[in-house]
Tab-separated table of C-alpha atoms in Angstrom:
chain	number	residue	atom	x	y	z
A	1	UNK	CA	-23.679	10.554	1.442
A	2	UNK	CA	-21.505	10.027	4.692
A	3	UNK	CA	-18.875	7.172	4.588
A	4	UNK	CA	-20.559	5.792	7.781
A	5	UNK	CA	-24.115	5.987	6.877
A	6	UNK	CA	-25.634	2.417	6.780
A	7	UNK	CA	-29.339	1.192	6.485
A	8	UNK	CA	-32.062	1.228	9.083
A	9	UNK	CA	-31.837	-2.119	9.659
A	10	UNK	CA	-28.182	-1.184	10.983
A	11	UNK	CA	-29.336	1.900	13.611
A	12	UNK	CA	-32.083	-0.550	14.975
A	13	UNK	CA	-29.000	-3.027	16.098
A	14	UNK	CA	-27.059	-0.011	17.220
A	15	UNK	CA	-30.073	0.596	19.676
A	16	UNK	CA	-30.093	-3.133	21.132
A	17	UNK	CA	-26.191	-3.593	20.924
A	18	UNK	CA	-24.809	-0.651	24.114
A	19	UNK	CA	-26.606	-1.210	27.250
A	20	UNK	CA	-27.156	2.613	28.434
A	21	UNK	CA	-26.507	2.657	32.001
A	22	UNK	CA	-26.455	6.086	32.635
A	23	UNK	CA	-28.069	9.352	30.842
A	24	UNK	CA	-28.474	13.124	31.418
A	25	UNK	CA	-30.261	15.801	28.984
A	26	UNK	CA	-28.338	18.900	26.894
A	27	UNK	CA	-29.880	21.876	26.304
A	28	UNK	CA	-29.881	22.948	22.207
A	29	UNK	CA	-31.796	24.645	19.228
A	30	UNK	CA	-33.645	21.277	18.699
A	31	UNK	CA	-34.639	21.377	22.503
A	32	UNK	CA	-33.382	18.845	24.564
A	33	UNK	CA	-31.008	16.570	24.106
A	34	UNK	CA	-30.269	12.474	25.752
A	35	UNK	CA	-27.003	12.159	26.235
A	36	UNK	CA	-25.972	8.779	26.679
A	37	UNK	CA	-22.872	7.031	27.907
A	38	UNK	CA	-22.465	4.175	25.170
A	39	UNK	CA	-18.994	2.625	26.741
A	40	UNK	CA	-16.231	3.855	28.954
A	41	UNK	CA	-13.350	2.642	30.618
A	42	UNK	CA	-10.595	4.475	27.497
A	43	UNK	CA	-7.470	6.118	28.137
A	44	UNK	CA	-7.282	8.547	25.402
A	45	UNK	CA	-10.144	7.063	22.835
A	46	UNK	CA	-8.973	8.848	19.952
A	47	UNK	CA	-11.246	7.580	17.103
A	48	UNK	CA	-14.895	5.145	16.113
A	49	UNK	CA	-16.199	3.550	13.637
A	50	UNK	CA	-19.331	1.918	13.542
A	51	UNK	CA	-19.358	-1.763	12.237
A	52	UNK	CA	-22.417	-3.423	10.032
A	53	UNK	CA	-23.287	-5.996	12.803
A	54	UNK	CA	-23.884	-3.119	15.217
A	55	UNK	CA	-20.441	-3.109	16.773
A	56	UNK	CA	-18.052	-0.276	17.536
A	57	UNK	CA	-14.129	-0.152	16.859
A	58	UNK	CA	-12.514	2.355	19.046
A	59	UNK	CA	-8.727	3.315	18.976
A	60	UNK	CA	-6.796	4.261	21.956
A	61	UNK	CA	-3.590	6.529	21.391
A	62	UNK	CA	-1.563	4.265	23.266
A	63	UNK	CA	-1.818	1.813	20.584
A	64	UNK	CA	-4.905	0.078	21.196
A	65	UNK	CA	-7.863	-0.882	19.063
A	66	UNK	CA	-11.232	-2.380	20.817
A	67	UNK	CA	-14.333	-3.605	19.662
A	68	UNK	CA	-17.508	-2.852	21.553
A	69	UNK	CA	-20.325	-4.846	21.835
A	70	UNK	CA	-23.272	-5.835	24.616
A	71	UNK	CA	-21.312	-3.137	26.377
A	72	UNK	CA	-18.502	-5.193	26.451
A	73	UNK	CA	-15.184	-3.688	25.759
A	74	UNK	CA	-12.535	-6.890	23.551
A	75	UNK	CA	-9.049	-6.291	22.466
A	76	UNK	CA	-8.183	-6.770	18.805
A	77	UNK	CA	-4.728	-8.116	18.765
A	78	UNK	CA	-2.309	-7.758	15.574
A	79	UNK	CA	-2.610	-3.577	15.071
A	80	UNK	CA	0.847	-2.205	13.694
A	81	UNK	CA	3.113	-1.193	16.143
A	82	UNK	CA	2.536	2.591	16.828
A	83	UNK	CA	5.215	5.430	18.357
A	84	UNK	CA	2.761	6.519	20.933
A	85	UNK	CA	4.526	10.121	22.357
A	86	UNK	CA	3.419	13.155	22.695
A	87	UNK	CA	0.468	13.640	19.977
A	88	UNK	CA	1.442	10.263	17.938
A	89	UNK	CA	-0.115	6.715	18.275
A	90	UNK	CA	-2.573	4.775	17.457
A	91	UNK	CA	-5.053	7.636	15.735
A	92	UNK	CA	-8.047	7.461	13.211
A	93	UNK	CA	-10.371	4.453	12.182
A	94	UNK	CA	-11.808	4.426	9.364
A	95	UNK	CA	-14.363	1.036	8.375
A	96	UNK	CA	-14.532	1.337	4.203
A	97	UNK	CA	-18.238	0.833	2.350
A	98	UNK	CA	-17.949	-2.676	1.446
A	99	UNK	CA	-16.511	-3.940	4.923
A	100	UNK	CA	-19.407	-6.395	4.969
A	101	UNK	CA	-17.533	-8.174	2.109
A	102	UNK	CA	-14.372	-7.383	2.405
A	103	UNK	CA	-13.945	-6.803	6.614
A	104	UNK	CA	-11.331	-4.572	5.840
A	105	UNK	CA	-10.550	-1.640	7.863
A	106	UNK	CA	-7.800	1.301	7.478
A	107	UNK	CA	-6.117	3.044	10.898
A	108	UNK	CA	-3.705	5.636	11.181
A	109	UNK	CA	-1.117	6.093	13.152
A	110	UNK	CA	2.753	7.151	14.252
A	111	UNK	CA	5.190	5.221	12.822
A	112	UNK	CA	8.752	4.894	13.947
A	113	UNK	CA	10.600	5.989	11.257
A	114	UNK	CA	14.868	5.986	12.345
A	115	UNK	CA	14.741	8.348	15.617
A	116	UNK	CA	11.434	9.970	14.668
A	117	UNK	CA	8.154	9.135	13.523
A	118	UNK	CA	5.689	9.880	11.109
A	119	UNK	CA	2.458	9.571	9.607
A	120	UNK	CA	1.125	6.053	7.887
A	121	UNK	CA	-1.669	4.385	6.778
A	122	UNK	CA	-2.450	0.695	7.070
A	123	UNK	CA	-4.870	-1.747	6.145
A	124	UNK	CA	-6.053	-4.910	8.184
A	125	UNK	CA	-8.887	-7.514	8.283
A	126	UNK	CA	-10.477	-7.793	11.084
A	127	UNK	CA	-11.250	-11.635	12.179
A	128	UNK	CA	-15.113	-13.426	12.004
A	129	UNK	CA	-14.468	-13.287	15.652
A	130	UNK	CA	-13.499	-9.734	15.955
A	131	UNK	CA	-10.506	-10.796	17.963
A	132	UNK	CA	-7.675	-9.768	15.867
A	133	UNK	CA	-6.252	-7.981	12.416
A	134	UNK	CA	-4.646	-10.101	9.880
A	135	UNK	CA	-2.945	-9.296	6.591
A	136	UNK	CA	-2.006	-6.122	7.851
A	137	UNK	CA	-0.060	-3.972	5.116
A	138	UNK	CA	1.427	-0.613	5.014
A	139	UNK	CA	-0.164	1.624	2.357
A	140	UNK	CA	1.273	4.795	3.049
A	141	UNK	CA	4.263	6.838	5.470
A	142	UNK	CA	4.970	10.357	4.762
A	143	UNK	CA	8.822	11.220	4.083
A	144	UNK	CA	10.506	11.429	7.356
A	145	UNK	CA	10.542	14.702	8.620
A	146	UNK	CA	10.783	15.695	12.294
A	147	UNK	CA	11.723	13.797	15.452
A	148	UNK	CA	9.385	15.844	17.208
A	149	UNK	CA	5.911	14.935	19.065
A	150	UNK	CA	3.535	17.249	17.505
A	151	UNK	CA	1.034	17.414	14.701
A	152	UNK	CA	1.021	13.837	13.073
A	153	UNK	CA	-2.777	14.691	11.660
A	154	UNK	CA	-4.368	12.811	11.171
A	155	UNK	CA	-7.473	11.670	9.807
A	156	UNK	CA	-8.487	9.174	6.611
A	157	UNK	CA	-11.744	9.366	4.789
A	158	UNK	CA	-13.117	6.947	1.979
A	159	UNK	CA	-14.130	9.119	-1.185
A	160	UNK	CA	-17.219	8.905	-3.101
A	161	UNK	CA	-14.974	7.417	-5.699
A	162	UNK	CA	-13.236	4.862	-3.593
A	163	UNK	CA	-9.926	6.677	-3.087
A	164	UNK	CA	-8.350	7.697	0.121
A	165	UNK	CA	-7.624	10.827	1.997
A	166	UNK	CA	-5.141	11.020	4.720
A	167	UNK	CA	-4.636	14.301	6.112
A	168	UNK	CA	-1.129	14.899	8.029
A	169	UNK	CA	0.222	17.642	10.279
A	170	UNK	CA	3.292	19.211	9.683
A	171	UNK	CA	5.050	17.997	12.609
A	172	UNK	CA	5.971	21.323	14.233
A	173	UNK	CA	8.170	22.007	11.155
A	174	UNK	CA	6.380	24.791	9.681
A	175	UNK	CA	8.612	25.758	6.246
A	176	UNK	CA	7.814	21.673	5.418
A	177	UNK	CA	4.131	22.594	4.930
A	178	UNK	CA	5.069	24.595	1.683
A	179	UNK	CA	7.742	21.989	0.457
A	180	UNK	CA	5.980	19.276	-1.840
A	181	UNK	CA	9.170	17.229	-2.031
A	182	UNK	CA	7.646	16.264	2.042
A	183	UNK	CA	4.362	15.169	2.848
A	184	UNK	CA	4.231	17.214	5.952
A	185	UNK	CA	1.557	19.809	5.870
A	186	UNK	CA	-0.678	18.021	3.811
A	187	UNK	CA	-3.899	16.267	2.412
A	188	UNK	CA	-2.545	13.183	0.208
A	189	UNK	CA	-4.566	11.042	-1.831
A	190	UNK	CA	-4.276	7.223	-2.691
A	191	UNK	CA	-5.716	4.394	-4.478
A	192	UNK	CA	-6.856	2.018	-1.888
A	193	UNK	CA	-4.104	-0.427	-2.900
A	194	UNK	CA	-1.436	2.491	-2.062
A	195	UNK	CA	-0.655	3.130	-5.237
A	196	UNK	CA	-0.726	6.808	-6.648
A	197	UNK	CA	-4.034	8.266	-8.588
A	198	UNK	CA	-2.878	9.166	-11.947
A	199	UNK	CA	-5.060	12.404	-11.557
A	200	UNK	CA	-3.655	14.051	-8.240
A	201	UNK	CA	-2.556	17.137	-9.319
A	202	UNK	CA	1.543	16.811	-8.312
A	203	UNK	CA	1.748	13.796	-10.615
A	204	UNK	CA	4.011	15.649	-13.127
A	205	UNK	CA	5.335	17.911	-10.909
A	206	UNK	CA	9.344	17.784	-10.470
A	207	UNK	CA	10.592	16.119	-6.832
A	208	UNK	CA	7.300	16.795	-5.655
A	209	UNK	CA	5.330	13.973	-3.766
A	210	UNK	CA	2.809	12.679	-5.970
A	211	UNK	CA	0.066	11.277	-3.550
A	212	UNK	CA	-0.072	15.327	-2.306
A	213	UNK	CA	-3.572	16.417	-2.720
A	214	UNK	CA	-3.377	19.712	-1.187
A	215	UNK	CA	-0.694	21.553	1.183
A	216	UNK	CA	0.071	24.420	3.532
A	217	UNK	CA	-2.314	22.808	6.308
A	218	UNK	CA	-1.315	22.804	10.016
A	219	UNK	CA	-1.714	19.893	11.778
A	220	UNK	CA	-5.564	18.914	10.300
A	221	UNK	CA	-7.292	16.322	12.958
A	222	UNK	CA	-10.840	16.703	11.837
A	223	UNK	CA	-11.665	16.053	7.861
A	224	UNK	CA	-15.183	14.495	6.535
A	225	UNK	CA	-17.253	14.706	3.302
A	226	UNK	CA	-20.266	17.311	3.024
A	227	UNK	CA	-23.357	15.421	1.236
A	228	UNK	CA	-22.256	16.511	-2.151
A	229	UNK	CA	-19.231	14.392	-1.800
A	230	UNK	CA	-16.388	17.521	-1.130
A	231	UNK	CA	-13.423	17.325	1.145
A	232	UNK	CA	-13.496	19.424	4.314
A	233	UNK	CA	-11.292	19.731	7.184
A	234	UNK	CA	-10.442	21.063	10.357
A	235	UNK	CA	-7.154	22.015	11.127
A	236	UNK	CA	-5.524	23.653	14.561
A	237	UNK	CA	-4.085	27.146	14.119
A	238	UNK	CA	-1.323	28.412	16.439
A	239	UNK	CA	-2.171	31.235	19.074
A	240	UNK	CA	-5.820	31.890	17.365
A	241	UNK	CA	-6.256	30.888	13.686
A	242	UNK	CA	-8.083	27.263	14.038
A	243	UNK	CA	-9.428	26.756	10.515
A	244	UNK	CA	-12.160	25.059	8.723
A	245	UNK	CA	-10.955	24.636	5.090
A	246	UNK	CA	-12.973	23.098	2.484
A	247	UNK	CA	-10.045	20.885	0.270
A	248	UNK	CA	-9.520	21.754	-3.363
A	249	UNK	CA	-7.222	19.916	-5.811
A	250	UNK	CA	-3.693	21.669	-5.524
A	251	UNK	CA	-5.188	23.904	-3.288
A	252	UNK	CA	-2.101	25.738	-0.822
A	253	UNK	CA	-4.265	27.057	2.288
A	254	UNK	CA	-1.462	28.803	3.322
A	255	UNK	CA	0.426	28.039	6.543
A	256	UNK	CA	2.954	29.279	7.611
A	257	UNK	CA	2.873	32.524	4.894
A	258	UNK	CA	-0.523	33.459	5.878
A	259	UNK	CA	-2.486	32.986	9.426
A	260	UNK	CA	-5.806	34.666	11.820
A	261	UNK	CA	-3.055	33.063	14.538
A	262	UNK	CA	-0.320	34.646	16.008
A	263	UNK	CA	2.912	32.283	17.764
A	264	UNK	CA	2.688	31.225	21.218
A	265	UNK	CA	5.242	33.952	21.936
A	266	UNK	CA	2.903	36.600	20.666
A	267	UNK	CA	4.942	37.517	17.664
A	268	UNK	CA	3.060	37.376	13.971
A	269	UNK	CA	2.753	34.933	11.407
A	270	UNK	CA	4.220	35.341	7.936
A	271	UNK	CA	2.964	37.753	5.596
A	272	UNK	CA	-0.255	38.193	7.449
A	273	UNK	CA	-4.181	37.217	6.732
A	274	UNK	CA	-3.814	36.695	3.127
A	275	UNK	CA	-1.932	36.437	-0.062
A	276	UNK	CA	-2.497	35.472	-3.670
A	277	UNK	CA	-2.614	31.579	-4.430
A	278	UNK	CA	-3.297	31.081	-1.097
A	279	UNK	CA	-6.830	29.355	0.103
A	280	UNK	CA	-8.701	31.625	2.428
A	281	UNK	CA	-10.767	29.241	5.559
A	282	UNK	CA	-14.559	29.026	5.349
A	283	UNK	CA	-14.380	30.018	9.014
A	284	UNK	CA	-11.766	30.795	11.518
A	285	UNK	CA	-11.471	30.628	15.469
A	286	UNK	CA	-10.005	33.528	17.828
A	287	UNK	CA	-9.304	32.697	20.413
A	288	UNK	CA	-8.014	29.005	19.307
A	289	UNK	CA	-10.814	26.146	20.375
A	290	UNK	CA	-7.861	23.319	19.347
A	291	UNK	CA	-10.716	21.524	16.804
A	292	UNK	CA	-10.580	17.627	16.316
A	293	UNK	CA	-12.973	15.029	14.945
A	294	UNK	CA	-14.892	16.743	11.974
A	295	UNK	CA	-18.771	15.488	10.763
A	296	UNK	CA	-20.910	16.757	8.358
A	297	UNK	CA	-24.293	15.758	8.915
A	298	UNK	CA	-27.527	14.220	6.861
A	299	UNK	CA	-30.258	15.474	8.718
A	300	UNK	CA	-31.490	12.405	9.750
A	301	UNK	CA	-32.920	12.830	13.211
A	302	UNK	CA	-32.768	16.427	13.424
A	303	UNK	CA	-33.669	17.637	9.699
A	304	UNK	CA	-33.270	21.286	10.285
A	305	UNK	CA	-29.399	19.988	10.588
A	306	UNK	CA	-28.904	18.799	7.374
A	307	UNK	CA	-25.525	19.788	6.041
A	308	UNK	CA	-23.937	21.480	8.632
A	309	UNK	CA	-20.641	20.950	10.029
A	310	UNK	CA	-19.871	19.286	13.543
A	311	UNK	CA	-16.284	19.623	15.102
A	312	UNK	CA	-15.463	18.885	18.650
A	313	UNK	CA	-12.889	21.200	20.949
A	314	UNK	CA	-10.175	20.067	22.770
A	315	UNK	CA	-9.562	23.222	24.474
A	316	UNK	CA	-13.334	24.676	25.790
A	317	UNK	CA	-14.996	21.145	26.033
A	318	UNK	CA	-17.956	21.792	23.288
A	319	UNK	CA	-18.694	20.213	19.910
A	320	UNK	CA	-19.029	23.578	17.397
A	321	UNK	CA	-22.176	23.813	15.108
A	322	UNK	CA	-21.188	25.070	12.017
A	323	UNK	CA	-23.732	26.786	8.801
A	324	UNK	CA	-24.601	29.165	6.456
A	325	UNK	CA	-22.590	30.568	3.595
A	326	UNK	CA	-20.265	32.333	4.442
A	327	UNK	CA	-19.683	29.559	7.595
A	328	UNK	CA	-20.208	30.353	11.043
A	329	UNK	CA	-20.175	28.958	14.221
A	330	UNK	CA	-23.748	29.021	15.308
A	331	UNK	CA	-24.075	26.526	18.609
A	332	UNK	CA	-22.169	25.580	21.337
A	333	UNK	CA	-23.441	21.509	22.066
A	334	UNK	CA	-22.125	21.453	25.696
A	335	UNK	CA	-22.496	19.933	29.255
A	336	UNK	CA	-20.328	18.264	32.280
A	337	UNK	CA	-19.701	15.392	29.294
A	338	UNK	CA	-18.010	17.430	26.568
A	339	UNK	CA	-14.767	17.439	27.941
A	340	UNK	CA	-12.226	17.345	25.316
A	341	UNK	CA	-13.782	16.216	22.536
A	342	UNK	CA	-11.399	13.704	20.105
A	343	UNK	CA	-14.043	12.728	17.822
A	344	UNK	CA	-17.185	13.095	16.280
A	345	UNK	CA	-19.426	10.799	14.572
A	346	UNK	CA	-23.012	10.556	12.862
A	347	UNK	CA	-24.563	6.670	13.279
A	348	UNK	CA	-26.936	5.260	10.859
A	349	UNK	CA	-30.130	6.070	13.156
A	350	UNK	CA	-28.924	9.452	12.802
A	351	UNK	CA	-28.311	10.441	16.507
A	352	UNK	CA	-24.711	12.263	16.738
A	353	UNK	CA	-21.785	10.398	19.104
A	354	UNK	CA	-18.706	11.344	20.005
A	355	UNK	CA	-15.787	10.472	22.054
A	356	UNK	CA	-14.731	12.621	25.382
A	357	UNK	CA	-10.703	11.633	26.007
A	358	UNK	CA	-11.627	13.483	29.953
A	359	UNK	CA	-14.301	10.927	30.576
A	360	UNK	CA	-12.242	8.147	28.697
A	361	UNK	CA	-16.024	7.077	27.026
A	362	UNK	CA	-18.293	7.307	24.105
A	363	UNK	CA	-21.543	9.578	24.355
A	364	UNK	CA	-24.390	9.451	22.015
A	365	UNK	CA	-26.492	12.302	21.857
A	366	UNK	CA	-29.929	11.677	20.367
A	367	UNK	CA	-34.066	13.243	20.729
């Protein structure tokens, strides 16, 4: 099941919770689409979560984290302090399966690290009155790599066994993404304390990093579990080459020895398309559609939708419907709304939200 999925009881406070104050319809294989404007007024929202008492927690890049409720946009006070340039910040939100007993949460984000920054995990809980974060602890940084802006990842996803994946971009250092004494490049996997799993496969491996799941990514800003419980993400490419990989244990999908991208400059990538002991995507853009927040859906509202994959573009302002085997892009979700799409979420009714960072709000989309 989804990380985010919660009981009926749940969507039926969702519906009372957002005052809609404005809607429109979307055309799409199920017909026609409401699409809702659940709460505006963001800079660059960046991430949701949806809370068990029908509240929202939305992070802003800048460094901000909100929670929404009655329509009513509060500041939570006591997040870590972020390095918010270029692509880093304040990024993912993640709200764990037993929040409602332990109101923990886990955020993302750029970390200063010397002159540069990097990729970091940290755990908070959030206040009775939703006001503010308290014992807030660092669980994870990646080894410091670039000073650069670009590519901090980064997404973190509870799995079915109560571990955590963060995945993290490889800063614009490409040769990092095959080195496993960094973290840059890479899916890593923790205990929820911080501490290592004694079954990720680097464990034994010489100067390598042990919390590395799987390497050779890009910069991957969407990642989700399918229904069976497996790790997927989506990850940008360079010039062409945006990839939708599904995550294996030790898995190396590739970049930079093997692309579908070329550089910016024009000039090729690597080796070329493929190579042996290298992961080959489940589906690849050309031209690049710059994908970020990933969902993988339960077919709750929309049954014929079970299973497939939703990702959101930066670039050509549409959420991507992805199915079948092999993977393909099959629908284009998209109106005046879908303007760069940061993230993508299913709530427990079912009905499919996202955030737009052009119109700084949160849409739901719903029969």
């Amino acid at each position: 099941m989804l990380q985010l999925l919660r009981p009926v009881t749940l969507a039926l406070a969702l519906m009372t919770v957002f005052t809609a104050a404005w809607a429109e319809t979307l055309s799409s294989s199920q017909g026609t689409l409401r699409l809702t404007r659940m709460a505006a007024g963001f800079d660059v929202p960046w991430a949701f979560a949806f809370l068990p008492d029908g509240g929202l927690l939305v992070t802003e890049r800048d460094g901000q984290l909100f929670y929404i409720r009655n329509g009513q946009k509060q500041p939570i006070s006591g997040t870590p302090a972020v390095v918010a340039e270029g692509q880093g910040g304040l990024l993912d939100v993640m709200v764990p399966r037993d929040y409602a007993r332990s109101r923990e949460i886990f955020l993302t984000y750029a970390k200063r690290q010397g002159r540069g920054a990097g990729t970091a995990l940290a755990a908070g809980k959030l206040s009775r009155d939703n006001t503010r974060l308290t014992d807030v602890r660092l669980l994870f940084e990646a080894a410091p790599g670039s000073r650069g802006g670009r590519h901090f990842g980064s997404r973190v996803v509870e799995a079915q066994d109560g571990t955590l994946f963060v995945s993290l971009g490889e800063r614009g250092d490409r040769p990092s993404a095959q080195n496993l004494r960094l973290h840059q490049g890479s899916v890593v996997r923790i205990n929820r304390d911080g501490t290592v799993p004694v079954s990720n496969p680097f464990t034994k491996t010489q100067g390598a990093q042990p919390e590395i799941w799987s390497f050779g990514h890009r910069n991957p800003q969407g990642m989700a579990l399918d229904l069976q419980g497996n790790l997927w993400v989506a990850e940008h490419g360079a010039k062409g080459g945006d990839e939708v990989n599904r995550v294996r244990k030790g898995a190396n999908y590739g970049w930079p020895v093997i692309s579908y991208g070329r550089h910016y400059s024009g000039a090729r990538i690597g080796e070329g398309t493929a190579k042996p002991g290298m992961e080959q995507p489940q589906w690849y853009w050309d031209p690049s559609m710059a994908p970020s927040g990933m969902m993988i859906y339960s077919g709750r509202m929309w049954p014929e939708w079970r299973g497939e994959i939703f990702v959101g573009s930066l670039k050509f302002d549409y959420i991507s419907r992805l199915s079948g085997a092999p993977l393909q892009e099959v629908e284009q979700l998209q109106s005046s709304e879908t303007g760069r799409i940061r993230d993508v979420q299913e709530a427990p009714d079912g009905s499919i939200w996202f955030a737009s960072e052009t119109e700084g709000a949160i849409f739901r989309l719903s029969r």
